[in-house]
């Protein structure tokens, strides 16, 4: 009776939670912590979305059970989004299902299509649900690189040749969380051809579809002709409209996968609160200027982060998309490892970041920095980091206006 349950035994300690606990304790002591650890948007949703939520919530008949699959109007709104954004036609009845955020959607699909012992290909480093959703469902994970270069496709070929049983699912996530790497359409074209040849399902997480920079829009795997034969894609309103706590997302694509996921969800939930779904319709169908405004705001934050941290003595590659920077540890402190470095940064600089090892062993040597504080706070974080680096004997620029 004192042994852990089967699925709990398969879950390692959540490394990132250790830093989160330290951050919470520091704030409870009254310390000013600049939180760049969790990807939690600090911006409000558009006013018309909140107004729609309140309007529908005032209706007496809006408080019963909703539709697990999502109300028809919301599924149509998502289909219209794919048509205008990607030029992709999808059937809102058979190729769209509403999820309680993309995280729940991925977990529900894993439950629907995974048998114990199945092999799933997932990137390393990756967002935890990309692996642990399948581990909880009983699968075995075989890691593939995150960087979408020739080595990526070589790893896919090796996996198909030497893995028993042969992998049946591949998870992709671009723009990547945590690495912020992006891909162009030729990558997806090659990937779809590979999946069709090897009879592998592709699960594409496109949660950061609208947070792209430098005028280079993200692409959808469903833009590839024939992709719906093998692929399903997840999107979310969390970052696009700053609606993270509302928990509204979508799965779009292959009808068989959508049907399986819909059936499992029908046993697990009654769908999101109807007023929330109505407000999500308002977000997708209403004015889209907020999307560009958020994109430009994160773009400016990215530039401030990269420039001010460089002047503080920490060179961080400039991300091309997402709300994250994937930062290698300062070379002089690489020996600390990402977890200890993150703890020291929190304790001595008052800056919270996410240790890269929490996203897989290949994330060691990096931290993920979320651009969820305003520009002034980012500059303050850089000043704090500079003082910490100096205290550790790291050479920093002699003149640093951060």
CSV table of C-alpha atoms in Angstrom, one decimal:
chain,number,residue,atom,x,y,z
A,1,UNK,CA,0.0,0.0,0.0
A,2,UNK,CA,3.0,2.4,0.5
A,3,UNK,CA,4.2,1.9,-3.1
A,4,UNK,CA,3.5,4.6,-5.7
A,5,UNK,CA,0.9,4.0,-8.3
A,6,UNK,CA,2.0,2.6,-11.6
A,7,UNK,CA,1.7,5.9,-13.6
A,8,UNK,CA,3.1,8.0,-10.8
A,9,UNK,CA,6.2,5.7,-10.8
A,10,UNK,CA,6.7,6.6,-14.5
A,11,UNK,CA,6.9,10.4,-13.7
A,12,UNK,CA,10.2,11.8,-12.5
A,13,UNK,CA,10.3,14.8,-10.1
A,14,UNK,CA,9.3,18.0,-12.0
A,15,UNK,CA,12.5,19.9,-12.0
A,16,UNK,CA,11.0,23.2,-12.9
A,17,UNK,CA,8.7,23.0,-9.8
A,18,UNK,CA,11.7,23.2,-7.6
A,19,UNK,CA,12.6,26.7,-8.9
A,20,UNK,CA,8.9,27.6,-8.8
A,21,UNK,CA,8.7,26.7,-5.1
A,22,UNK,CA,11.8,28.9,-4.4
A,23,UNK,CA,10.2,31.8,-6.2
A,24,UNK,CA,7.0,31.5,-4.3
A,25,UNK,CA,8.8,31.3,-1.0
A,26,UNK,CA,10.9,34.4,-1.9
A,27,UNK,CA,7.8,36.4,-2.7
A,28,UNK,CA,6.1,35.3,0.5
A,29,UNK,CA,9.1,36.8,2.3
A,30,UNK,CA,8.4,40.1,0.5
A,31,UNK,CA,11.3,39.9,-2.0
A,32,UNK,CA,10.9,41.5,-5.4
A,33,UNK,CA,11.2,38.7,-7.9
A,34,UNK,CA,11.3,39.4,-11.7
A,35,UNK,CA,9.6,36.3,-13.0
A,36,UNK,CA,10.8,35.2,-16.4
A,37,UNK,CA,10.3,31.6,-15.7
A,38,UNK,CA,6.7,30.7,-16.6
A,39,UNK,CA,5.2,31.5,-20.0
A,40,UNK,CA,2.2,33.3,-18.4
A,41,UNK,CA,1.2,36.4,-20.4
A,42,UNK,CA,1.0,39.6,-18.4
A,43,UNK,CA,-1.4,41.3,-20.8
A,44,UNK,CA,-5.2,41.3,-20.6
A,45,UNK,CA,-7.4,39.9,-23.3
A,46,UNK,CA,-9.1,42.3,-25.7
A,47,UNK,CA,-12.0,44.3,-24.1
A,48,UNK,CA,-14.6,43.0,-26.5
A,49,UNK,CA,-13.8,39.4,-25.6
A,50,UNK,CA,-14.3,40.1,-21.9
A,51,UNK,CA,-17.5,42.0,-22.7
A,52,UNK,CA,-18.8,38.9,-24.6
A,53,UNK,CA,-17.9,36.7,-21.7
A,54,UNK,CA,-19.9,38.9,-19.3
A,55,UNK,CA,-22.8,39.3,-21.7
A,56,UNK,CA,-23.3,35.5,-22.2
A,57,UNK,CA,-22.7,34.8,-18.5
A,58,UNK,CA,-25.7,37.0,-17.7
A,59,UNK,CA,-28.0,34.7,-19.6
A,60,UNK,CA,-29.8,32.3,-17.3
A,61,UNK,CA,-29.5,29.4,-19.7
A,62,UNK,CA,-25.8,29.7,-20.2
A,63,UNK,CA,-24.7,27.8,-17.1
A,64,UNK,CA,-25.5,24.2,-17.9
A,65,UNK,CA,-23.3,21.6,-19.4
A,66,UNK,CA,-21.7,22.6,-22.6
A,67,UNK,CA,-20.6,20.5,-25.6
A,68,UNK,CA,-17.4,18.5,-25.1
A,69,UNK,CA,-16.6,18.8,-28.8
A,70,UNK,CA,-17.1,22.6,-28.6
A,71,UNK,CA,-20.0,24.7,-29.6
A,72,UNK,CA,-20.6,24.8,-33.4
A,73,UNK,CA,-20.0,28.5,-33.7
A,74,UNK,CA,-16.5,28.1,-32.1
A,75,UNK,CA,-15.6,25.2,-34.4
A,76,UNK,CA,-16.6,27.3,-37.4
A,77,UNK,CA,-14.6,30.2,-36.1
A,78,UNK,CA,-11.5,28.1,-35.9
A,79,UNK,CA,-12.1,26.7,-39.4
A,80,UNK,CA,-12.4,30.3,-40.7
A,81,UNK,CA,-9.1,31.1,-39.0
A,82,UNK,CA,-7.3,28.3,-40.8
A,83,UNK,CA,-8.8,29.5,-44.1
A,84,UNK,CA,-7.8,33.1,-43.8
A,85,UNK,CA,-4.4,32.6,-42.1
A,86,UNK,CA,-3.1,29.5,-43.8
A,87,UNK,CA,-5.4,29.0,-46.8
A,88,UNK,CA,-6.4,25.6,-45.5
A,89,UNK,CA,-10.0,24.4,-45.7
A,90,UNK,CA,-11.2,22.3,-42.8
A,91,UNK,CA,-14.6,20.8,-42.0
A,92,UNK,CA,-15.7,22.2,-38.6
A,93,UNK,CA,-17.9,19.1,-38.1
A,94,UNK,CA,-15.3,16.4,-38.6
A,95,UNK,CA,-11.9,18.1,-38.6
A,96,UNK,CA,-12.1,20.4,-35.6
A,97,UNK,CA,-12.5,19.8,-31.9
A,98,UNK,CA,-12.2,22.4,-29.1
A,99,UNK,CA,-9.8,21.6,-26.3
A,100,UNK,CA,-9.2,23.0,-22.8
A,101,UNK,CA,-5.9,24.5,-24.0
A,102,UNK,CA,-3.5,22.6,-26.3
A,103,UNK,CA,-2.0,20.8,-23.3
A,104,UNK,CA,-5.2,19.1,-22.4
A,105,UNK,CA,-5.8,18.3,-26.1
A,106,UNK,CA,-2.4,16.6,-26.5
A,107,UNK,CA,-3.0,14.6,-23.3
A,108,UNK,CA,-6.5,13.5,-24.5
A,109,UNK,CA,-5.2,12.4,-27.9
A,110,UNK,CA,-2.4,10.5,-26.3
A,111,UNK,CA,-5.0,8.6,-24.2
A,112,UNK,CA,-7.1,8.0,-27.3
A,113,UNK,CA,-4.4,6.5,-29.6
A,114,UNK,CA,-1.7,5.0,-27.4
A,115,UNK,CA,-1.4,1.4,-26.2
A,116,UNK,CA,1.1,0.3,-23.6
A,117,UNK,CA,4.4,-0.3,-25.3
A,118,UNK,CA,3.8,1.9,-28.3
A,119,UNK,CA,6.9,4.0,-29.3
A,120,UNK,CA,6.5,7.7,-29.8
A,121,UNK,CA,9.1,10.0,-31.3
A,122,UNK,CA,9.3,13.3,-29.4
A,123,UNK,CA,11.8,16.2,-29.5
A,124,UNK,CA,14.4,16.6,-26.8
A,125,UNK,CA,14.4,19.2,-25.3
A,126,UNK,CA,10.6,19.7,-25.5
A,127,UNK,CA,7.6,21.0,-23.5
A,128,UNK,CA,6.9,18.3,-20.9
A,129,UNK,CA,3.4,17.3,-22.2
A,130,UNK,CA,4.9,16.3,-25.5
A,131,UNK,CA,6.6,13.4,-23.8
A,132,UNK,CA,4.8,12.8,-20.5
A,133,UNK,CA,1.3,12.9,-22.0
A,134,UNK,CA,2.3,9.7,-23.8
A,135,UNK,CA,4.3,8.2,-20.9
A,136,UNK,CA,1.2,8.5,-18.7
A,137,UNK,CA,-0.7,6.7,-21.4
A,138,UNK,CA,1.8,3.8,-21.3
A,139,UNK,CA,4.1,4.6,-24.3
A,140,UNK,CA,7.8,4.5,-24.6
A,141,UNK,CA,9.5,7.7,-25.8
A,142,UNK,CA,12.4,7.8,-28.3
A,143,UNK,CA,14.0,11.2,-28.5
A,144,UNK,CA,14.7,13.0,-31.7
A,145,UNK,CA,16.6,16.4,-32.0
A,146,UNK,CA,14.7,19.6,-31.8
A,147,UNK,CA,16.8,21.5,-34.3
A,148,UNK,CA,15.2,20.9,-37.8
A,149,UNK,CA,18.3,20.2,-39.8
A,150,UNK,CA,19.6,17.1,-41.7
A,151,UNK,CA,20.5,15.4,-38.5
A,152,UNK,CA,16.8,15.5,-37.6
A,153,UNK,CA,15.8,13.5,-40.6
A,154,UNK,CA,18.7,11.1,-40.1
A,155,UNK,CA,17.4,10.4,-36.5
A,156,UNK,CA,13.9,9.7,-37.9
A,157,UNK,CA,15.4,7.1,-40.3
A,158,UNK,CA,17.4,5.4,-37.6
A,159,UNK,CA,14.4,5.3,-35.3
A,160,UNK,CA,12.3,3.5,-38.0
A,161,UNK,CA,15.1,1.1,-38.8
A,162,UNK,CA,16.2,0.1,-35.3
A,163,UNK,CA,13.2,0.6,-33.0
A,164,UNK,CA,10.9,-2.3,-32.0
A,165,UNK,CA,8.0,-1.9,-32.3
A,166,UNK,CA,8.3,0.7,-35.0
A,167,UNK,CA,7.3,4.2,-33.9
A,168,UNK,CA,3.7,5.1,-34.6
A,169,UNK,CA,3.6,8.8,-33.6
A,170,UNK,CA,5.9,11.8,-34.1
A,171,UNK,CA,5.4,15.0,-32.1
A,172,UNK,CA,6.7,18.3,-33.6
A,173,UNK,CA,6.5,21.8,-32.1
A,174,UNK,CA,7.5,24.8,-34.1
A,175,UNK,CA,7.9,27.5,-33.0
A,176,UNK,CA,9.5,25.4,-30.4
A,177,UNK,CA,8.9,25.6,-26.7
A,178,UNK,CA,11.5,25.9,-25.2
A,179,UNK,CA,14.1,26.5,-28.0
A,180,UNK,CA,12.1,29.0,-30.1
A,181,UNK,CA,13.3,27.4,-33.3
A,182,UNK,CA,11.1,27.7,-36.4
A,183,UNK,CA,10.7,25.9,-39.7
A,184,UNK,CA,9.6,26.8,-43.3
A,185,UNK,CA,7.1,24.9,-45.4
A,186,UNK,CA,9.7,22.7,-47.2
A,187,UNK,CA,10.5,21.1,-43.8
A,188,UNK,CA,6.8,20.2,-43.4
A,189,UNK,CA,6.6,18.9,-47.0
A,190,UNK,CA,9.5,16.6,-46.3
A,191,UNK,CA,8.1,15.5,-43.0
A,192,UNK,CA,4.6,14.7,-44.4
A,193,UNK,CA,6.2,12.6,-47.2
A,194,UNK,CA,8.2,10.7,-44.6
A,195,UNK,CA,5.2,10.1,-42.4
A,196,UNK,CA,3.0,8.9,-45.3
A,197,UNK,CA,5.8,6.5,-46.4
A,198,UNK,CA,6.3,5.1,-42.9
A,199,UNK,CA,2.7,5.2,-41.7
A,200,UNK,CA,3.4,7.5,-38.8
A,201,UNK,CA,0.9,10.0,-37.3
A,202,UNK,CA,2.2,13.6,-36.9
A,203,UNK,CA,1.1,15.7,-34.0
A,204,UNK,CA,2.0,19.3,-34.6
A,205,UNK,CA,1.9,21.8,-31.7
A,206,UNK,CA,1.4,25.3,-33.1
A,207,UNK,CA,0.6,27.1,-29.9
A,208,UNK,CA,2.8,30.1,-30.9
A,209,UNK,CA,1.4,30.5,-34.3
A,210,UNK,CA,1.0,34.3,-34.1
A,211,UNK,CA,4.1,35.2,-32.1
A,212,UNK,CA,6.5,35.5,-35.0
A,213,UNK,CA,9.1,38.3,-35.5
A,214,UNK,CA,11.0,40.0,-38.4
A,215,UNK,CA,8.0,39.7,-40.8
A,216,UNK,CA,8.3,35.9,-41.1
A,217,UNK,CA,4.9,34.3,-40.4
A,218,UNK,CA,4.8,30.8,-39.0
A,219,UNK,CA,3.6,28.0,-41.3
A,220,UNK,CA,1.1,25.2,-40.6
A,221,UNK,CA,1.8,21.6,-41.5
A,222,UNK,CA,-1.7,21.4,-42.8
A,223,UNK,CA,-0.7,23.7,-45.7
A,224,UNK,CA,1.1,20.7,-47.2
A,225,UNK,CA,-1.1,18.8,-49.7
A,226,UNK,CA,-2.1,15.5,-48.2
A,227,UNK,CA,-1.1,16.5,-44.7
A,228,UNK,CA,-4.5,15.8,-43.3
A,229,UNK,CA,-4.0,12.1,-44.2
A,230,UNK,CA,-1.4,11.8,-41.4
A,231,UNK,CA,-1.4,15.0,-39.3
A,232,UNK,CA,-3.3,16.8,-36.6
A,233,UNK,CA,-2.4,20.3,-35.3
A,234,UNK,CA,-3.0,22.0,-32.0
A,235,UNK,CA,-3.4,25.7,-31.5
A,236,UNK,CA,-4.4,27.9,-28.6
A,237,UNK,CA,-5.8,31.3,-27.7
A,238,UNK,CA,-3.5,31.5,-24.7
A,239,UNK,CA,-0.7,33.6,-26.2
A,240,UNK,CA,-2.4,35.0,-29.3
A,241,UNK,CA,-5.1,36.8,-27.3
A,242,UNK,CA,-3.6,36.7,-23.8
A,243,UNK,CA,-6.2,34.2,-22.7
A,244,UNK,CA,-4.0,31.6,-20.9
A,245,UNK,CA,-6.2,31.1,-17.9
A,246,UNK,CA,-9.3,30.7,-20.1
A,247,UNK,CA,-8.1,27.3,-21.3
A,248,UNK,CA,-9.3,27.4,-24.9
A,249,UNK,CA,-7.5,25.6,-27.7
A,250,UNK,CA,-8.2,23.5,-30.8
A,251,UNK,CA,-7.2,20.3,-32.6
A,252,UNK,CA,-7.6,20.4,-36.4
A,253,UNK,CA,-6.8,17.9,-39.0
A,254,UNK,CA,-7.1,14.2,-39.7
A,255,UNK,CA,-10.7,13.0,-39.2
A,256,UNK,CA,-9.7,9.6,-37.6
A,257,UNK,CA,-7.6,11.3,-35.0
A,258,UNK,CA,-10.2,14.0,-34.4
A,259,UNK,CA,-12.9,11.3,-34.0
A,260,UNK,CA,-10.8,9.3,-31.5
A,261,UNK,CA,-10.0,12.3,-29.5
A,262,UNK,CA,-13.6,13.5,-29.5
A,263,UNK,CA,-14.8,10.2,-28.2
A,264,UNK,CA,-12.3,10.0,-25.4
A,265,UNK,CA,-13.1,13.6,-24.4
A,266,UNK,CA,-16.8,12.8,-24.3
A,267,UNK,CA,-16.1,10.5,-21.4
A,268,UNK,CA,-13.8,12.9,-19.6
A,269,UNK,CA,-15.4,16.4,-19.8
A,270,UNK,CA,-18.4,18.4,-20.8
A,271,UNK,CA,-16.4,21.0,-22.6
A,272,UNK,CA,-15.4,24.5,-21.6
A,273,UNK,CA,-17.9,26.9,-19.9
A,274,UNK,CA,-20.3,28.1,-22.6
A,275,UNK,CA,-19.6,31.8,-22.0
A,276,UNK,CA,-15.9,31.2,-22.4
A,277,UNK,CA,-16.5,29.5,-25.7
A,278,UNK,CA,-18.7,32.4,-26.8
A,279,UNK,CA,-16.0,34.8,-25.9
A,280,UNK,CA,-13.5,32.7,-27.8
A,281,UNK,CA,-15.7,33.1,-30.9
A,282,UNK,CA,-15.5,36.9,-30.4
A,283,UNK,CA,-11.7,36.7,-30.2
A,284,UNK,CA,-11.4,34.7,-33.5
A,285,UNK,CA,-14.2,36.5,-35.4
A,286,UNK,CA,-13.7,40.1,-34.1
A,287,UNK,CA,-11.1,42.7,-34.7
A,288,UNK,CA,-7.6,41.2,-35.1
A,289,UNK,CA,-5.5,44.4,-34.3
A,290,UNK,CA,-4.8,43.0,-30.9
A,291,UNK,CA,-2.8,40.1,-32.5
A,292,UNK,CA,-0.5,42.5,-34.3
A,293,UNK,CA,-0.2,44.7,-31.2
A,294,UNK,CA,0.8,41.7,-29.0
A,295,UNK,CA,3.3,40.6,-31.7
A,296,UNK,CA,5.0,44.0,-31.8
A,297,UNK,CA,5.1,44.2,-28.0
A,298,UNK,CA,6.8,40.8,-27.7
A,299,UNK,CA,9.1,41.8,-30.6
A,300,UNK,CA,10.2,44.9,-28.6
A,301,UNK,CA,10.7,42.9,-25.5
A,302,UNK,CA,12.8,40.4,-27.4
A,303,UNK,CA,15.1,43.2,-28.5
A,304,UNK,CA,15.3,44.8,-25.1
A,305,UNK,CA,16.1,41.4,-23.5
A,306,UNK,CA,18.8,40.5,-26.0
A,307,UNK,CA,20.5,43.9,-26.0
A,308,UNK,CA,20.4,44.6,-22.3
A,309,UNK,CA,21.5,41.2,-21.2
A,310,UNK,CA,24.4,41.4,-23.7
A,311,UNK,CA,25.5,44.6,-22.2
A,312,UNK,CA,25.3,42.9,-18.8
A,313,UNK,CA,27.7,40.2,-20.0
A,314,UNK,CA,25.3,37.4,-21.0
A,315,UNK,CA,25.0,36.8,-24.7
A,316,UNK,CA,21.6,35.4,-25.6
A,317,UNK,CA,20.6,34.4,-29.2
A,318,UNK,CA,17.7,36.4,-30.6
A,319,UNK,CA,14.6,34.2,-31.0
A,320,UNK,CA,12.7,34.4,-34.3
A,321,UNK,CA,9.4,33.5,-32.7
A,322,UNK,CA,7.5,32.6,-29.5
A,323,UNK,CA,7.6,34.4,-26.2
A,324,UNK,CA,10.8,32.7,-25.1
A,325,UNK,CA,14.5,33.0,-25.4
A,326,UNK,CA,16.6,29.8,-25.2
A,327,UNK,CA,19.8,31.0,-23.5
A,328,UNK,CA,23.0,29.1,-23.0
A,329,UNK,CA,24.5,29.5,-19.6
A,330,UNK,CA,27.4,32.1,-19.4
A,331,UNK,CA,30.5,30.0,-20.3
A,332,UNK,CA,32.2,30.8,-17.0
A,333,UNK,CA,29.2,29.3,-15.1
A,334,UNK,CA,28.5,26.4,-17.3
A,335,UNK,CA,29.9,24.0,-14.7
A,336,UNK,CA,26.9,24.9,-12.4
A,337,UNK,CA,24.4,23.2,-14.6
A,338,UNK,CA,21.0,24.7,-15.5
A,339,UNK,CA,19.2,23.9,-12.2
A,340,UNK,CA,21.9,25.3,-9.9
A,341,UNK,CA,22.4,28.3,-12.1
A,342,UNK,CA,18.6,29.0,-12.0
A,343,UNK,CA,18.6,28.7,-8.2
A,344,UNK,CA,21.5,31.1,-7.8
A,345,UNK,CA,20.0,33.6,-10.3
A,346,UNK,CA,16.8,33.6,-8.2
A,347,UNK,CA,18.6,33.9,-4.9
A,348,UNK,CA,21.2,36.4,-5.8
A,349,UNK,CA,19.7,38.4,-8.7
A,350,UNK,CA,16.0,38.1,-7.9
A,351,UNK,CA,15.4,36.8,-11.4
A,352,UNK,CA,13.4,33.6,-12.1
A,353,UNK,CA,14.1,31.5,-15.2
A,354,UNK,CA,13.3,27.9,-16.1
A,355,UNK,CA,16.2,25.4,-16.0
A,356,UNK,CA,16.7,23.8,-19.4
A,357,UNK,CA,17.2,20.3,-17.9
A,358,UNK,CA,13.5,20.5,-17.0
A,359,UNK,CA,12.7,20.1,-20.7
A,360,UNK,CA,14.9,17.0,-21.2
A,361,UNK,CA,18.5,16.0,-20.8
A,362,UNK,CA,19.4,17.8,-24.1
A,363,UNK,CA,18.3,21.0,-22.4
A,364,UNK,CA,21.1,20.9,-19.9
A,365,UNK,CA,23.4,23.9,-20.3
A,366,UNK,CA,20.5,26.3,-21.1
A,367,UNK,CA,17.7,28.2,-19.4
A,368,UNK,CA,14.4,29.3,-20.9
A,369,UNK,CA,13.6,33.0,-20.4
A,370,UNK,CA,10.0,34.1,-20.8
A,371,UNK,CA,9.3,37.6,-22.1
A,372,UNK,CA,6.4,38.2,-19.7
A,373,UNK,CA,7.6,41.3,-17.9
A,374,UNK,CA,7.6,44.8,-19.4
A,375,UNK,CA,10.7,46.5,-20.9
A,376,UNK,CA,11.6,48.3,-17.7
A,377,UNK,CA,11.5,45.1,-15.7
A,378,UNK,CA,13.6,43.4,-18.3
A,379,UNK,CA,16.2,46.1,-18.0
A,380,UNK,CA,16.1,45.8,-14.2
A,381,UNK,CA,16.6,42.1,-14.6
A,382,UNK,CA,19.7,42.7,-16.7
A,383,UNK,CA,21.1,45.1,-14.1
A,384,UNK,CA,20.6,42.4,-11.4
A,385,UNK,CA,22.2,39.8,-13.6
A,386,UNK,CA,25.2,42.0,-14.2
A,387,UNK,CA,25.8,42.3,-10.4
A,388,UNK,CA,25.4,38.6,-9.9
A,389,UNK,CA,27.9,37.8,-12.7
A,390,UNK,CA,30.4,40.3,-11.3
A,391,UNK,CA,30.0,38.6,-7.8
A,392,UNK,CA,30.9,35.3,-9.5
A,393,UNK,CA,34.0,36.7,-11.0
A,394,UNK,CA,32.6,36.8,-14.5
A,395,UNK,CA,34.1,39.6,-16.7
A,396,UNK,CA,31.4,42.0,-17.8
A,397,UNK,CA,31.5,45.0,-20.2
A,398,UNK,CA,33.2,47.9,-18.5
A,399,UNK,CA,30.5,50.3,-19.6
A,400,UNK,CA,27.1,48.8,-19.3
A,401,UNK,CA,24.1,50.9,-19.7
A,402,UNK,CA,21.4,48.3,-19.2
